[in-house]
Amino acid sequence: MSVATPVRTDPPGETGRDPFFDNAKFLAIALVVSGHLIEDLRDVAVAHAAYFYVYVFHMPLFIVLSGYLSRNFTFSSGKARKLISTLAVPYVLFELAYSLPRLVMHGKLEISLLDPYYLTWFLMSLFLWRLSTPVWQQLRWPLAVAVGLSLLSGTSSLPDELSMNRTLALLPFYVLGLMLRPEHFALLRRRGMRVAGAAVLAAGAAAALVLHTEVRTEWIRWRHANEAIGVDDLTGSLVRLGLLAAGALLVAAFLAVTPSGRTWYSGLGAATMYAYLLHGFVVKAAERYYGDWAATVPGVAAVALCGAGLAALLCTPPVRRAARWAVEPRMSWAFTRLRRPA
């Protein structure tokens, strides 16, 4: 995820980054990794509820932050090069890499660069969202248009290519991020908003405990049309609208309780793309070795904590140095001066 110059409410560190955004991104990636690790333990009620709860807002949170930090995106040569080197090339590399576990575990090799597999959908969607940034910045009611497209996407059986279902369904969160301003984050950092944010997160967790068996998992994955989930378009649109609202509310609450100053994990939050792209290999391996111990409440808690630890590990400098060639490849050799019409 590229990072534009953020607003500072605290003195910046040596890197000039605002720790608030890095803190938020690290906490979010910890939820992502833990959520993936407990996915195969959803026969345990608490694991199913936690999975449902986290999935309502963890990727919307990343998408909102990505939108906010993409506000200055243009089609200039520098931005275009960064788009290719930080999203397009890693997408191709990890799309190929994630085909190998399928070959080892299931004996089949399927490679389709237009149909993202597993975690790589986010790179494809973010690439398309960022390309569309100048359009949203010129519309009078961008968020309303984005919500409309999200709801309409549920009424059509869109192809899997280009991750079209998720790209359109989650689009409002990206556009919301584009619309946010420094003063909105400053508002969330007030003490009263922090208390309210904690209350909202607690209420959301309680609601997840009650509702997780009543709402089909496919709703929170955003990858199928209403018909495929088994509802009519009116019902599907209302459910989608409710999930968009719930996701936005929980994102705001999460940001309200996120520490503003530097923490021990602030530096790790600058490298969340490493944890995102690499943790899937560990998850795929771990799923095969869960024993009976994991299918218990203590076991689920232990696995979730291991997920947070894994997220931290994958953001550390040694891992970044080892995987930089794939996650942040140096592509200057592939570019030339911008060609302009004579």
PDB file of N, CA, C and O in Angstrom, residues 2-7 21 64-74 79 130 133-134 137 174-185:
ATOM      1  N   SER A   2       0.674   2.061  -0.953  1.00  0.00           N
ATOM      2  CA  SER A   2       1.494   3.245  -0.983  1.00  0.00           C
ATOM      3  C   SER A   2       1.046   4.211   0.085  1.00  0.00           C
ATOM      4  O   SER A   2      -0.085   4.206   0.531  1.00  0.00           O
ATOM      5  N   VAL A   3       1.958   5.079   0.497  1.00  0.00           N
ATOM      6  CA  VAL A   3       1.668   6.000   1.578  1.00  0.00           C
ATOM      7  C   VAL A   3       1.945   7.417   1.127  1.00  0.00           C
ATOM      8  O   VAL A   3       3.068   7.761   0.789  1.00  0.00           O
ATOM      9  N   ALA A   4       0.915   8.236   1.091  1.00  0.00           N
ATOM     10  CA  ALA A   4       1.088   9.640   0.804  1.00  0.00           C
ATOM     11  C   ALA A   4       1.451  10.351   2.096  1.00  0.00           C
ATOM     12  O   ALA A   4       1.426   9.780   3.174  1.00  0.00           O
ATOM     13  N   THR A   5       1.783  11.635   2.018  1.00  0.00           N
ATOM     14  CA  THR A   5       2.148  12.377   3.213  1.00  0.00           C
ATOM     15  C   THR A   5       0.946  12.545   4.102  1.00  0.00           C
ATOM     16  O   THR A   5      -0.034  13.191   3.735  1.00  0.00           O
ATOM     17  N   PRO A   6       0.922  11.942   5.306  1.00  0.00           N
ATOM     18  CA  PRO A   6      -0.258  11.987   6.149  1.00  0.00           C
ATOM     19  C   PRO A   6      -0.290  13.217   7.029  1.00  0.00           C
ATOM     20  O   PRO A   6       0.714  13.895   7.220  1.00  0.00           O
ATOM     21  N   VAL A   7      -1.473  13.484   7.593  1.00  0.00           N
ATOM     22  CA  VAL A   7      -1.604  14.542   8.571  1.00  0.00           C
ATOM     23  C   VAL A   7      -0.905  14.127   9.852  1.00  0.00           C
ATOM     24  O   VAL A   7      -0.884  12.974  10.214  1.00  0.00           O
ATOM     25  N   PHE A  21      -1.434   5.933  11.499  1.00  0.00           N
ATOM     26  CA  PHE A  21      -1.808   5.092  10.366  1.00  0.00           C
ATOM     27  C   PHE A  21      -1.048   3.769  10.376  1.00  0.00           C
ATOM     28  O   PHE A  21      -1.604   2.716  10.032  1.00  0.00           O
ATOM     29  N   VAL A  64     -10.318   1.514   3.335  1.00  0.00           N
ATOM     30  CA  VAL A  64     -10.502   2.924   3.685  1.00  0.00           C
ATOM     31  C   VAL A  64      -9.150   3.621   3.800  1.00  0.00           C
ATOM     32  O   VAL A  64      -8.945   4.721   3.266  1.00  0.00           O
ATOM     33  N   LEU A  65      -8.213   2.995   4.502  1.00  0.00           N
ATOM     34  CA  LEU A  65      -6.881   3.590   4.648  1.00  0.00           C
ATOM     35  C   LEU A  65      -6.180   3.698   3.298  1.00  0.00           C
ATOM     36  O   LEU A  65      -5.508   4.696   3.009  1.00  0.00           O
ATOM     37  N   SER A  66      -6.351   2.691   2.449  1.00  0.00           N
ATOM     38  CA  SER A  66      -5.745   2.738   1.113  1.00  0.00           C
ATOM     39  C   SER A  66      -6.322   3.892   0.305  1.00  0.00           C
ATOM     40  O   SER A  66      -5.599   4.582  -0.419  1.00  0.00           O
ATOM     41  N   GLY A  67      -7.633   4.098   0.416  1.00  0.00           N
ATOM     42  CA  GLY A  67      -8.251   5.213  -0.284  1.00  0.00           C
ATOM     43  C   GLY A  67      -7.737   6.553   0.209  1.00  0.00           C
ATOM     44  O   GLY A  67      -7.392   7.440  -0.583  1.00  0.00           O
ATOM     45  N   TYR A  68      -7.659   6.697   1.537  1.00  0.00           N
ATOM     46  CA  TYR A  68      -7.181   7.960   2.105  1.00  0.00           C
ATOM     47  C   TYR A  68      -5.748   8.252   1.666  1.00  0.00           C
ATOM     48  O   TYR A  68      -5.413   9.395   1.323  1.00  0.00           O
ATOM     49  N   LEU A  69      -4.908   7.240   1.665  1.00  0.00           N
ATOM     50  CA  LEU A  69      -3.512   7.422   1.306  1.00  0.00           C
ATOM     51  C   LEU A  69      -3.296   7.441  -0.207  1.00  0.00           C
ATOM     52  O   LEU A  69      -2.152   7.560  -0.664  1.00  0.00           O
ATOM     53  N   SER A  70      -4.357   7.326  -0.986  1.00  0.00           N
ATOM     54  CA  SER A  70      -4.269   7.396  -2.452  1.00  0.00           C
ATOM     55  C   SER A  70      -4.854   8.690  -2.994  1.00  0.00           C
ATOM     56  O   SER A  70      -5.022   8.834  -4.205  1.00  0.00           O
ATOM     57  N   ARG A  71      -5.171   9.639  -2.125  1.00  0.00           N
ATOM     58  CA  ARG A  71      -5.845  10.858  -2.567  1.00  0.00           C
ATOM     59  C   ARG A  71      -5.036  11.639  -3.586  1.00  0.00           C
ATOM     60  O   ARG A  71      -5.596  12.346  -4.418  1.00  0.00           O
ATOM     61  N   ASN A  72      -3.716  11.527  -3.530  1.00  0.00           N
ATOM     62  CA  ASN A  72      -2.871  12.297  -4.441  1.00  0.00           C
ATOM     63  C   ASN A  72      -2.488  11.521  -5.688  1.00  0.00           C
ATOM     64  O   ASN A  72      -1.611  11.947  -6.436  1.00  0.00           O
ATOM     65  N   PHE A  73      -3.140  10.378  -5.918  1.00  0.00           N
ATOM     66  CA  PHE A  73      -2.781   9.588  -7.095  1.00  0.00           C
ATOM     67  C   PHE A  73      -3.173  10.314  -8.374  1.00  0.00           C
ATOM     68  O   PHE A  73      -4.285  10.828  -8.522  1.00  0.00           O
ATOM     69  N   THR A  74      -2.236  10.356  -9.297  1.00  0.00           N
ATOM     70  CA  THR A  74      -2.475  10.897 -10.632  1.00  0.00           C
ATOM     71  C   THR A  74      -1.872   9.921 -11.639  1.00  0.00           C
ATOM     72  O   THR A  74      -1.275   8.905 -11.269  1.00  0.00           O
ATOM     73  N   LYS A  79       3.876   8.034 -10.364  1.00  0.00           N
ATOM     74  CA  LYS A  79       2.786   7.283  -9.740  1.00  0.00           C
ATOM     75  C   LYS A  79       2.479   6.017 -10.540  1.00  0.00           C
ATOM     76  O   LYS A  79       2.167   4.975  -9.971  1.00  0.00           O
ATOM     77  N   ARG A 130      -7.278   2.238  -7.572  1.00  0.00           N
ATOM     78  CA  ARG A 130      -6.348   3.365  -7.664  1.00  0.00           C
ATOM     79  C   ARG A 130      -6.376   3.979  -9.065  1.00  0.00           C
ATOM     80  O   ARG A 130      -6.274   5.199  -9.209  1.00  0.00           O
ATOM     81  N   THR A 133      -9.135   6.536  -9.295  1.00  0.00           N
ATOM     82  CA  THR A 133      -9.112   7.653  -8.345  1.00  0.00           C
ATOM     83  C   THR A 133      -9.454   8.999  -8.972  1.00  0.00           C
ATOM     84  O   THR A 133     -10.297   9.738  -8.439  1.00  0.00           O
ATOM     85  N   PRO A 134      -8.846   9.386 -10.091  1.00  0.00           N
ATOM     86  CA  PRO A 134      -9.173  10.697 -10.663  1.00  0.00           C
ATOM     87  C   PRO A 134     -10.647  10.856 -11.017  1.00  0.00           C
ATOM     88  O   PRO A 134     -11.177  11.975 -10.977  1.00  0.00           O
ATOM     89  N   GLN A 137     -12.666  11.690  -7.804  1.00  0.00           N
ATOM     90  CA  GLN A 137     -12.358  13.014  -7.291  1.00  0.00           C
ATOM     91  C   GLN A 137     -13.038  14.128  -8.076  1.00  0.00           C
ATOM     92  O   GLN A 137     -13.012  15.282  -7.658  1.00  0.00           O
ATOM     93  N   TYR A 174     -13.287   2.286  -0.479  1.00  0.00           N
ATOM     94  CA  TYR A 174     -12.172   3.012  -1.089  1.00  0.00           C
ATOM     95  C   TYR A 174     -12.552   4.465  -1.340  1.00  0.00           C
ATOM     96  O   TYR A 174     -11.784   5.385  -1.042  1.00  0.00           O
ATOM     97  N   VAL A 175     -13.737   4.678  -1.872  1.00  0.00           N
ATOM     98  CA  VAL A 175     -14.190   6.040  -2.151  1.00  0.00           C
ATOM     99  C   VAL A 175     -14.372   6.829  -0.855  1.00  0.00           C
ATOM    100  O   VAL A 175     -14.055   8.020  -0.779  1.00  0.00           O
ATOM    101  N   LEU A 176     -14.858   6.156   0.190  1.00  0.00           N
ATOM    102  CA  LEU A 176     -14.957   6.813   1.491  1.00  0.00           C
ATOM    103  C   LEU A 176     -13.583   7.294   1.949  1.00  0.00           C
ATOM    104  O   LEU A 176     -13.435   8.418   2.446  1.00  0.00           O
ATOM    105  N   GLY A 177     -12.570   6.450   1.787  1.00  0.00           N
ATOM    106  CA  GLY A 177     -11.220   6.863   2.145  1.00  0.00           C
ATOM    107  C   GLY A 177     -10.756   8.070   1.357  1.00  0.00           C
ATOM    108  O   GLY A 177     -10.098   8.968   1.905  1.00  0.00           O
ATOM    109  N   LEU A 178     -11.087   8.126   0.072  1.00  0.00           N
ATOM    110  CA  LEU A 178     -10.712   9.275  -0.752  1.00  0.00           C
ATOM    111  C   LEU A 178     -11.356  10.562  -0.252  1.00  0.00           C
ATOM    112  O   LEU A 178     -10.780  11.650  -0.385  1.00  0.00           O
ATOM    113  N   MET A 179     -12.535  10.447   0.323  1.00  0.00           N
ATOM    114  CA  MET A 179     -13.274  11.631   0.759  1.00  0.00           C
ATOM    115  C   MET A 179     -12.842  12.121   2.138  1.00  0.00           C
ATOM    116  O   MET A 179     -13.151  13.258   2.520  1.00  0.00           O
ATOM    117  N   LEU A 180     -12.173  11.284   2.903  1.00  0.00           N
ATOM    118  CA  LEU A 180     -11.783  11.677   4.256  1.00  0.00           C
ATOM    119  C   LEU A 180     -10.698  12.751   4.230  1.00  0.00           C
ATOM    120  O   LEU A 180      -9.886  12.816   3.310  1.00  0.00           O
ATOM    121  N   ARG A 181     -10.689  13.576   5.261  1.00  0.00           N
ATOM    122  CA  ARG A 181      -9.719  14.643   5.398  1.00  0.00           C
ATOM    123  C   ARG A 181      -9.051  14.534   6.771  1.00  0.00           C
ATOM    124  O   ARG A 181      -9.563  13.861   7.672  1.00  0.00           O
ATOM    125  N   PRO A 182      -7.929  15.203   6.967  1.00  0.00           N
ATOM    126  CA  PRO A 182      -7.242  15.137   8.268  1.00  0.00           C
ATOM    127  C   PRO A 182      -8.147  15.456   9.451  1.00  0.00           C
ATOM    128  O   PRO A 182      -8.026  14.837  10.515  1.00  0.00           O
ATOM    129  N   GLU A 183      -9.064  16.409   9.266  1.00  0.00           N
ATOM    130  CA  GLU A 183      -9.924  16.785  10.386  1.00  0.00           C
ATOM    131  C   GLU A 183     -10.859  15.658  10.817  1.00  0.00           C
ATOM    132  O   GLU A 183     -11.279  15.601  11.980  1.00  0.00           O
ATOM    133  N   HIS A 184     -11.187  14.753   9.894  1.00  0.00           N
ATOM    134  CA  HIS A 184     -12.031  13.619  10.271  1.00  0.00           C
ATOM    135  C   HIS A 184     -11.288  12.681  11.226  1.00  0.00           C
ATOM    136  O   HIS A 184     -11.862  12.179  12.201  1.00  0.00           O
ATOM    137  N   PHE A 185     -10.009  12.448  10.953  1.00  0.00           N
ATOM    138  CA  PHE A 185      -9.220  11.604  11.842  1.00  0.00           C
ATOM    139  C   PHE A 185      -8.952  12.307  13.162  1.00  0.00           C
ATOM    140  O   PHE A 185      -8.903  11.663  14.220  1.00  0.00           O
TER     141      PHE A 185
END
